[in-house]
CSV table of C-alpha atoms in Angstrom, one decimal:
chain,number,residue,atom,x,y,z
A,1,UNK,CA,51.4,94.9,67.7
A,2,UNK,CA,48.7,92.8,68.6
A,3,UNK,CA,45.7,93.3,67.0
A,4,UNK,CA,46.3,95.7,63.8
A,5,UNK,CA,49.0,93.4,62.6
A,6,UNK,CA,46.7,89.8,63.1
A,7,UNK,CA,44.1,91.2,61.5
A,8,UNK,CA,46.5,92.1,58.8
A,9,UNK,CA,48.0,89.2,58.4
A,10,UNK,CA,45.4,86.5,58.1
A,11,UNK,CA,43.8,88.8,55.5
A,12,UNK,CA,46.8,88.7,53.7
A,13,UNK,CA,46.7,84.8,54.5
A,14,UNK,CA,43.3,84.8,53.0
A,15,UNK,CA,44.0,86.3,50.1
A,16,UNK,CA,47.0,84.5,49.2
A,17,UNK,CA,45.0,80.9,50.3
A,18,UNK,CA,42.3,81.3,48.3
A,19,UNK,CA,43.5,84.1,45.6
A,20,UNK,CA,46.8,83.4,45.3
A,21,UNK,CA,48.4,86.9,45.7
A,22,UNK,CA,51.9,87.1,47.2
A,23,UNK,CA,51.1,87.7,51.3
A,24,UNK,CA,53.1,91.1,50.9
A,25,UNK,CA,51.5,92.9,48.7
A,26,UNK,CA,48.1,91.5,50.2
A,27,UNK,CA,49.2,93.3,53.1
A,28,UNK,CA,50.1,96.5,51.6
A,29,UNK,CA,46.6,96.5,49.5
A,30,UNK,CA,44.5,95.8,52.8
A,31,UNK,CA,46.4,98.4,55.3
A,32,UNK,CA,45.9,101.2,52.2
A,33,UNK,CA,41.9,100.1,51.7
A,34,UNK,CA,41.9,100.6,55.8
A,35,UNK,CA,43.5,103.7,55.2
A,36,UNK,CA,41.5,106.0,52.8
A,37,UNK,CA,38.3,103.9,54.5
A,38,UNK,CA,39.0,105.2,58.1
A,39,UNK,CA,40.8,107.9,57.8
A,40,UNK,CA,38.1,109.9,55.6
A,41,UNK,CA,35.2,107.3,56.0
A,42,UNK,CA,35.1,107.8,59.9
A,43,UNK,CA,32.9,105.6,62.2
A,44,UNK,CA,30.0,105.7,59.9
A,45,UNK,CA,31.7,104.0,57.1
A,46,UNK,CA,32.5,101.1,59.3
A,47,UNK,CA,28.6,101.0,60.3
A,48,UNK,CA,27.4,100.7,57.1
A,49,UNK,CA,29.9,98.1,55.3
A,50,UNK,CA,29.4,95.9,58.4
A,51,UNK,CA,25.5,96.3,58.2
A,52,UNK,CA,26.0,94.8,54.6
A,53,UNK,CA,28.6,92.5,54.5
A,54,UNK,CA,27.8,90.5,57.8
A,55,UNK,CA,24.7,88.6,55.7
A,56,UNK,CA,27.2,87.9,52.8
A,57,UNK,CA,29.8,86.5,55.5
A,58,UNK,CA,26.8,84.3,57.6
A,59,UNK,CA,25.9,83.5,54.4
A,60,UNK,CA,28.8,82.2,53.1
A,61,UNK,CA,29.7,80.5,56.2
A,62,UNK,CA,26.7,78.6,56.0
A,63,UNK,CA,27.7,77.3,52.8
A,64,UNK,CA,31.6,76.5,53.4
A,65,UNK,CA,29.9,74.7,56.5
A,66,UNK,CA,27.6,73.0,54.1
A,67,UNK,CA,30.2,72.2,51.7
A,68,UNK,CA,32.9,70.9,54.2
A,69,UNK,CA,30.1,68.5,55.7
A,70,UNK,CA,29.2,67.1,52.2
A,71,UNK,CA,32.9,66.5,51.3
A,72,UNK,CA,33.1,64.6,54.4
A,73,UNK,CA,30.0,62.1,54.5
A,74,UNK,CA,30.8,61.9,50.8
A,75,UNK,CA,27.9,63.7,49.1
A,76,UNK,CA,25.7,61.8,51.5
A,77,UNK,CA,24.2,65.5,53.1
A,78,UNK,CA,25.3,68.0,56.2
A,79,UNK,CA,23.9,65.3,59.2
A,80,UNK,CA,25.6,62.1,57.5
A,81,UNK,CA,28.6,64.5,57.3
A,82,UNK,CA,28.4,65.9,60.9
A,83,UNK,CA,28.2,62.1,62.1
A,84,UNK,CA,30.9,61.2,60.5
A,85,UNK,CA,32.9,63.9,61.8
A,86,UNK,CA,31.5,63.2,65.5
A,87,UNK,CA,32.9,59.5,64.9
A,88,UNK,CA,36.3,60.1,63.7
A,89,UNK,CA,37.6,63.0,66.0
A,90,UNK,CA,35.1,63.1,69.0
A,91,UNK,CA,38.2,65.0,70.8
A,92,UNK,CA,37.8,68.2,68.8
A,93,UNK,CA,34.3,69.0,70.3
A,94,UNK,CA,35.8,68.3,73.5
A,95,UNK,CA,35.5,71.9,76.0
A,96,UNK,CA,36.6,70.7,79.3
A,97,UNK,CA,40.0,69.0,78.6
A,98,UNK,CA,42.5,67.0,81.3
A,99,UNK,CA,45.8,67.8,82.2
A,100,UNK,CA,47.4,65.2,80.1
A,101,UNK,CA,45.7,66.5,77.1
A,102,UNK,CA,48.1,68.5,74.9
A,103,UNK,CA,45.9,71.3,74.5
A,104,UNK,CA,45.2,72.0,78.5
A,105,UNK,CA,47.5,74.8,77.8
A,106,UNK,CA,45.1,76.6,75.5
A,107,UNK,CA,41.9,74.8,77.0
A,108,UNK,CA,43.0,74.1,80.9
A,109,UNK,CA,39.9,72.5,82.3
A,110,UNK,CA,37.3,73.6,84.0
A,111,UNK,CA,38.9,77.2,84.0
A,112,UNK,CA,38.2,77.7,81.0
A,113,UNK,CA,33.9,77.9,82.9
A,114,UNK,CA,35.3,79.5,85.8
A,115,UNK,CA,38.5,81.4,85.3
A,116,UNK,CA,40.4,83.7,82.8
A,117,UNK,CA,38.1,82.9,79.6
A,118,UNK,CA,35.1,85.5,81.2
A,119,UNK,CA,38.3,88.2,81.6
A,120,UNK,CA,38.8,87.9,77.5
A,121,UNK,CA,35.0,88.3,77.2
A,122,UNK,CA,33.8,90.4,79.8
A,123,UNK,CA,37.1,92.9,78.9
A,124,UNK,CA,36.6,92.4,75.0
A,125,UNK,CA,32.9,93.3,74.8
A,126,UNK,CA,32.6,95.4,77.7
A,127,UNK,CA,35.6,97.8,78.1
A,128,UNK,CA,37.0,97.5,74.4
A,129,UNK,CA,37.0,100.8,73.0
A,130,UNK,CA,36.9,98.7,69.5
A,131,UNK,CA,33.7,97.4,70.4
A,132,UNK,CA,31.9,99.5,72.6
A,133,UNK,CA,32.7,102.5,70.4
A,134,UNK,CA,30.0,101.1,68.5
A,135,UNK,CA,27.5,101.0,70.7
A,136,UNK,CA,28.2,104.7,72.3
A,137,UNK,CA,27.1,105.8,68.5
A,138,UNK,CA,23.8,104.3,69.0
A,139,UNK,CA,21.0,107.3,69.0
A,140,UNK,CA,19.7,105.4,72.2
A,141,UNK,CA,19.8,103.2,75.2
A,142,UNK,CA,17.2,100.9,73.6
A,143,UNK,CA,19.2,101.2,70.4
A,144,UNK,CA,22.4,100.3,71.2
A,145,UNK,CA,20.8,97.0,73.2
A,146,UNK,CA,19.5,95.8,70.4
A,147,UNK,CA,22.4,96.1,69.2
A,148,UNK,CA,24.4,94.3,71.9
A,149,UNK,CA,21.8,91.6,71.8
A,150,UNK,CA,21.6,91.3,67.7
A,151,UNK,CA,25.9,91.2,68.4
A,152,UNK,CA,25.0,87.6,71.0
A,153,UNK,CA,22.7,86.5,68.4
A,154,UNK,CA,25.8,86.2,65.8
A,155,UNK,CA,27.9,84.8,68.3
A,156,UNK,CA,25.7,81.8,68.5
A,157,UNK,CA,26.4,81.0,64.8
A,158,UNK,CA,30.2,81.2,65.0
A,159,UNK,CA,30.0,77.9,66.0
A,160,UNK,CA,28.2,76.1,62.9
A,161,UNK,CA,30.1,78.1,60.3
A,162,UNK,CA,33.1,78.9,62.1
A,163,UNK,CA,34.3,75.3,64.6
A,164,UNK,CA,32.7,73.1,62.6
A,165,UNK,CA,34.1,74.0,59.6
A,166,UNK,CA,37.6,73.4,60.9
A,167,UNK,CA,37.0,70.5,62.2
A,168,UNK,CA,36.0,69.0,59.2
A,169,UNK,CA,39.1,70.0,57.2
A,170,UNK,CA,41.1,68.4,59.4
A,171,UNK,CA,39.5,65.2,59.0
A,172,UNK,CA,39.2,66.1,55.2
A,173,UNK,CA,43.0,67.0,55.0
A,174,UNK,CA,43.9,63.0,57.2
A,175,UNK,CA,41.7,61.1,55.1
A,176,UNK,CA,44.0,60.4,52.0
A,177,UNK,CA,40.8,59.0,50.0
A,178,UNK,CA,38.8,62.0,50.8
A,179,UNK,CA,41.8,64.7,50.0
A,180,UNK,CA,42.6,63.3,46.6
A,181,UNK,CA,38.7,63.6,46.0
A,182,UNK,CA,39.3,67.2,45.6
A,183,UNK,CA,41.8,67.1,42.8
A,184,UNK,CA,44.7,69.6,41.7
A,185,UNK,CA,43.2,72.1,43.9
A,186,UNK,CA,42.8,70.3,46.9
A,187,UNK,CA,46.3,69.4,47.1
A,188,UNK,CA,47.3,73.5,47.0
A,189,UNK,CA,47.4,75.3,50.3
A,190,UNK,CA,47.0,72.5,52.6
A,191,UNK,CA,46.5,73.7,56.0
A,192,UNK,CA,49.2,71.8,58.7
A,193,UNK,CA,49.4,71.1,62.4
A,194,UNK,CA,51.5,74.1,62.3
A,195,UNK,CA,49.7,76.2,59.8
A,196,UNK,CA,46.0,75.8,61.3
A,197,UNK,CA,45.0,79.4,60.1
A,198,UNK,CA,44.5,78.1,56.8
A,199,UNK,CA,42.3,75.9,56.9
A,200,UNK,CA,39.1,77.9,56.4
A,201,UNK,CA,40.5,80.1,53.9
A,202,UNK,CA,41.6,76.8,52.2
A,203,UNK,CA,37.6,75.5,52.6
A,204,UNK,CA,36.6,78.5,50.8
A,205,UNK,CA,38.6,77.7,47.6
A,206,UNK,CA,35.5,74.9,46.9
A,207,UNK,CA,32.7,77.3,47.6
A,208,UNK,CA,30.4,77.9,44.0
A,209,UNK,CA,32.0,80.0,41.6
A,210,UNK,CA,29.7,83.7,42.1
A,211,UNK,CA,29.6,83.0,45.6
A,212,UNK,CA,33.0,82.2,46.2
A,213,UNK,CA,33.9,86.2,44.9
A,214,UNK,CA,30.9,87.4,47.1
A,215,UNK,CA,32.2,85.3,50.3
A,216,UNK,CA,35.8,86.5,49.4
A,217,UNK,CA,34.6,90.6,48.8
A,218,UNK,CA,32.4,90.0,52.2
A,219,UNK,CA,35.8,88.3,53.8
A,220,UNK,CA,38.0,91.6,52.4
A,221,UNK,CA,35.1,93.9,54.0
A,222,UNK,CA,34.9,92.6,57.3
A,223,UNK,CA,39.2,92.7,57.4
A,224,UNK,CA,39.3,96.7,55.9
A,225,UNK,CA,36.1,97.3,58.4
A,226,UNK,CA,37.8,95.5,61.9
A,227,UNK,CA,40.8,97.7,60.7
A,228,UNK,CA,39.0,101.0,60.3
A,229,UNK,CA,37.4,100.5,63.9
A,230,UNK,CA,40.9,99.6,65.5
A,231,UNK,CA,42.3,102.9,63.5
A,232,UNK,CA,39.5,104.5,65.1
A,233,UNK,CA,39.6,103.7,68.2
A,234,UNK,CA,43.8,103.8,67.8
A,235,UNK,CA,43.2,107.6,67.0
A,236,UNK,CA,40.6,108.4,69.0
A,237,UNK,CA,42.6,107.5,72.6
A,238,UNK,CA,45.8,108.9,71.7
A,239,UNK,CA,44.2,112.0,70.6
A,240,UNK,CA,41.2,112.8,73.2
A,241,UNK,CA,43.8,110.9,76.1
A,242,UNK,CA,46.9,111.5,75.3
A,243,UNK,CA,47.5,114.4,73.0
A,244,UNK,CA,44.5,117.1,74.2
A,245,UNK,CA,45.0,116.3,77.8
A,246,UNK,CA,49.1,115.9,78.2
A,247,UNK,CA,50.7,117.6,74.8
A,248,UNK,CA,48.4,120.5,73.6
A,249,UNK,CA,45.4,121.4,75.7
A,250,UNK,CA,43.9,124.6,73.5
A,251,UNK,CA,44.0,122.1,69.9
A,252,UNK,CA,41.6,123.0,68.7
A,253,UNK,CA,39.3,120.6,66.5
A,254,UNK,CA,41.4,120.8,63.0
A,255,UNK,CA,44.0,120.2,64.8
A,256,UNK,CA,42.8,117.2,67.0
A,257,UNK,CA,41.5,115.9,63.7
A,258,UNK,CA,44.9,116.1,61.8
A,259,UNK,CA,46.7,115.1,64.7
A,260,UNK,CA,43.9,111.9,64.8
A,261,UNK,CA,44.8,110.9,61.0
A,262,UNK,CA,48.4,111.2,61.7
A,263,UNK,CA,48.6,108.4,64.9
A,264,UNK,CA,46.3,106.2,62.6
A,265,UNK,CA,48.4,106.3,60.1
A,266,UNK,CA,51.5,105.7,62.4
A,267,UNK,CA,49.7,103.1,64.6
A,268,UNK,CA,49.1,101.3,60.9
A,269,UNK,CA,52.9,101.3,59.4
A,270,UNK,CA,53.6,100.0,62.3
A,271,UNK,CA,51.4,97.0,61.9
A,272,UNK,CA,52.3,96.2,57.8
A,273,UNK,CA,56.0,96.3,59.0
A,274,UNK,CA,55.1,94.0,61.6
A,275,UNK,CA,52.6,91.5,60.2
A,276,UNK,CA,54.7,90.1,57.7
A,277,UNK,CA,56.7,88.4,60.6
A,278,UNK,CA,53.6,86.6,61.8
A,279,UNK,CA,53.9,84.2,59.5
A,280,UNK,CA,55.4,81.2,61.9
A,281,UNK,CA,52.3,81.1,64.2
A,282,UNK,CA,50.2,78.0,63.8
A,283,UNK,CA,47.4,80.2,65.8
A,284,UNK,CA,46.8,84.3,65.1
A,285,UNK,CA,43.9,84.4,67.7
A,286,UNK,CA,46.3,82.5,69.7
A,287,UNK,CA,48.2,85.3,69.7
A,288,UNK,CA,45.9,87.7,69.9
A,289,UNK,CA,44.4,86.6,73.0
A,290,UNK,CA,47.7,85.2,74.7
A,291,UNK,CA,49.1,88.8,74.5
A,292,UNK,CA,46.0,91.0,75.1
A,293,UNK,CA,46.2,89.1,78.2
A,294,UNK,CA,48.8,91.1,79.7
A,295,UNK,CA,46.5,94.2,79.4
A,296,UNK,CA,43.1,93.1,79.6
A,297,UNK,CA,42.9,91.9,83.6
A,298,UNK,CA,43.9,95.3,84.5
A,299,UNK,CA,41.9,97.3,83.1
A,300,UNK,CA,38.8,94.7,83.7
A,301,UNK,CA,39.6,94.4,87.5
A,302,UNK,CA,39.4,98.6,87.2
A,303,UNK,CA,35.9,99.0,85.3
A,304,UNK,CA,34.9,96.3,87.9
A,305,UNK,CA,35.8,98.0,90.8
A,306,UNK,CA,35.0,101.3,89.8
A,307,UNK,CA,31.4,99.7,88.8
A,308,UNK,CA,30.6,98.0,91.4
A,309,UNK,CA,33.2,99.2,94.4
A,310,UNK,CA,32.4,102.8,95.9
A,311,UNK,CA,35.5,103.3,97.6
A,312,UNK,CA,37.6,102.5,94.2
A,313,UNK,CA,39.6,105.6,93.9
A,314,UNK,CA,41.6,107.0,91.1
A,315,UNK,CA,45.1,106.3,92.7
A,316,UNK,CA,43.6,102.7,93.5
A,317,UNK,CA,42.8,102.2,89.7
A,318,UNK,CA,46.2,103.8,88.0
A,319,UNK,CA,48.1,101.9,90.5
A,320,UNK,CA,46.1,98.3,89.9
A,321,UNK,CA,46.9,98.6,86.6
A,322,UNK,CA,50.2,99.8,85.8
A,323,UNK,CA,50.9,96.9,88.6
A,324,UNK,CA,48.5,94.2,86.4
A,325,UNK,CA,51.4,94.1,83.6
A,326,UNK,CA,54.2,93.5,85.6
A,327,UNK,CA,52.3,90.6,87.4
A,328,UNK,CA,51.2,89.4,83.8
A,329,UNK,CA,54.3,89.6,82.5
A,330,UNK,CA,56.0,87.7,85.6
A,331,UNK,CA,53.4,84.7,85.2
A,332,UNK,CA,54.1,84.5,81.4
A,333,UNK,CA,58.0,85.0,81.3
A,334,UNK,CA,58.9,84.3,84.6
A,335,UNK,CA,58.5,80.1,84.9
A,336,UNK,CA,59.7,79.7,81.7
A,337,UNK,CA,63.0,80.9,82.8
A,338,UNK,CA,63.4,79.3,85.5
A,339,UNK,CA,61.5,76.2,84.9
A,340,UNK,CA,64.7,73.9,85.3
A,341,UNK,CA,63.8,71.8,88.1
A,342,UNK,CA,64.6,74.5,90.7
A,343,UNK,CA,62.8,75.3,93.7
A,344,UNK,CA,61.1,79.0,92.1
A,345,UNK,CA,59.8,76.6,89.4
A,346,UNK,CA,57.5,74.3,92.4
A,347,UNK,CA,56.6,77.4,93.7
A,348,UNK,CA,55.5,79.4,90.8
A,349,UNK,CA,54.6,76.8,88.2
A,350,UNK,CA,54.1,77.8,84.3
A,351,UNK,CA,50.7,78.3,84.0
A,352,UNK,CA,48.3,77.9,80.7
A,353,UNK,CA,47.6,81.7,79.7
A,354,UNK,CA,44.0,81.5,80.5
A,355,UNK,CA,44.8,80.8,84.5
A,356,UNK,CA,47.8,83.5,84.1
A,357,UNK,CA,44.7,86.0,82.7
A,358,UNK,CA,42.3,85.1,85.9
A,359,UNK,CA,44.8,85.3,89.0
A,360,UNK,CA,46.2,88.5,87.5
A,361,UNK,CA,42.6,89.9,87.5
A,362,UNK,CA,42.1,88.7,90.9
A,363,UNK,CA,45.6,90.2,92.2
A,364,UNK,CA,45.1,93.6,90.3
A,365,UNK,CA,41.3,93.8,91.8
A,366,UNK,CA,43.2,92.9,95.5
A,367,UNK,CA,45.8,95.9,94.9
A,368,UNK,CA,43.3,98.5,93.8
A,369,UNK,CA,41.1,97.1,96.7
A,370,UNK,CA,44.1,98.0,99.3
A,371,UNK,CA,44.9,101.4,97.9
A,372,UNK,CA,41.3,102.5,97.6
A,373,UNK,CA,40.8,101.1,101.2
A,374,UNK,CA,43.7,102.7,102.8
A,375,UNK,CA,43.4,106.0,101.2
A,376,UNK,CA,39.6,106.4,101.7
A,377,UNK,CA,40.3,105.1,105.3
A,378,UNK,CA,37.2,102.6,104.7
A,379,UNK,CA,35.2,105.5,103.5
A,380,UNK,CA,33.3,105.3,100.1
A,381,UNK,CA,34.7,107.9,97.4
A,382,UNK,CA,32.7,110.9,96.6
A,383,UNK,CA,32.9,109.6,92.8
A,384,UNK,CA,31.4,106.6,93.6
A,385,UNK,CA,28.9,105.6,91.2
A,386,UNK,CA,25.0,105.0,92.7
A,387,UNK,CA,23.4,102.1,91.5
A,388,UNK,CA,20.0,102.3,91.4
A,389,UNK,CA,17.4,99.8,90.5
A,390,UNK,CA,17.1,100.7,87.3
A,391,UNK,CA,21.0,100.9,86.1
A,392,UNK,CA,20.9,98.2,84.6
A,393,UNK,CA,17.0,97.9,83.1
A,394,UNK,CA,16.3,96.7,79.9
A,395,UNK,CA,13.0,96.5,77.7
A,396,UNK,CA,11.3,93.9,77.0
A,397,UNK,CA,12.3,93.6,73.4
A,398,UNK,CA,16.0,92.5,74.8
A,399,UNK,CA,14.7,90.4,77.6
A,400,UNK,CA,12.6,88.1,75.1
A,401,UNK,CA,16.0,87.9,73.0
A,402,UNK,CA,18.0,87.6,75.9
A,403,UNK,CA,16.0,84.4,76.7
A,404,UNK,CA,15.5,83.0,73.4
A,405,UNK,CA,19.0,82.7,73.3
A,406,UNK,CA,19.3,80.8,76.3
A,407,UNK,CA,16.7,78.8,75.4
A,408,UNK,CA,18.5,78.1,71.4
A,409,UNK,CA,21.8,77.4,73.4
A,410,UNK,CA,20.1,75.2,76.1
A,411,UNK,CA,18.7,73.2,72.9
A,412,UNK,CA,21.7,73.0,70.9
A,413,UNK,CA,23.7,72.2,74.1
A,414,UNK,CA,21.0,69.3,74.9
A,415,UNK,CA,21.4,67.9,70.9
A,416,UNK,CA,25.2,68.1,70.7
A,417,UNK,CA,27.0,67.8,73.8
């Protein structure tokens, strides 16, 4: 209802904006392609496709950035375009916003650096089956560490190939002279304040012929690859954690494969039905983060305490994660329901979703710790993980790479912020 649905919607929106394909047909096509890809190719197909398409995605992203900034500068080059963007909309480069800023609800001040943003990141990159399945599929610990490091390196490219073009698109759309210079093509599918997700596909329309086709092919491959990874995770979790554990303990491998494919097909069918309903969203990525935030704080709390606090028990983890969801919904839905000037509103004001995630995680950790402490009378649980000096030891390549990434980040911030 969140991840699969959003990716299908965004993929359909991209194909509709760039190629003029009807949204419904695009979603059906992507869904069927992903079904064949995932149900019969498995994680191996996802891995090989990712290796190939990431090159073209980054290449297409760099060309899109160049094209957008060159357009903003009126053909004077990338650096001139970047300077123009800085001068025109300097506020779009701010990360720490004041409460008077209308976007404070999405970027709640200093909470961006020390609050719920860490919940979203740690959960997604460390405890999400969709991501860790790739790491667990590595042939060795060293190979998995290299993969994580490479992923971190790619994340540093995101501001350059995603954020900067988005801000440039905003400048172009709000400048009549720049917009008119793009001709009739520029006037089609213009991203508005209520349809921000159209910005990137709109920019891709102006890529050179040939490269545009390659970029679209890579984009479609990335969409299908993401869908396939999610479907693979869905079938794995349902088959191994629910069906095998509680429905049919004696099921053989052939039966489990069949059940896994059926569960993935059902999940995909639901997502294909729901995806077109997201058409009223301004930013689907925001939708993903906000609604994943109902479950991610509880899961993160369980893993963190399970790893680093030996007194954590199974019962404490279960009670904590079950309690986290009503707590999350309380913060999300409750304050809006009584926002009428009542006493409850002053006691429990409506909070930005990122702050909601941070508070939910802290409350869940407190519930787990209290329950576990009472259950064990303050003693270590026998299943507690023994952390040693070698537990998190990394090799020289990983350490050098991590240091290089920190240096790159420091230089970027020194130059631009």
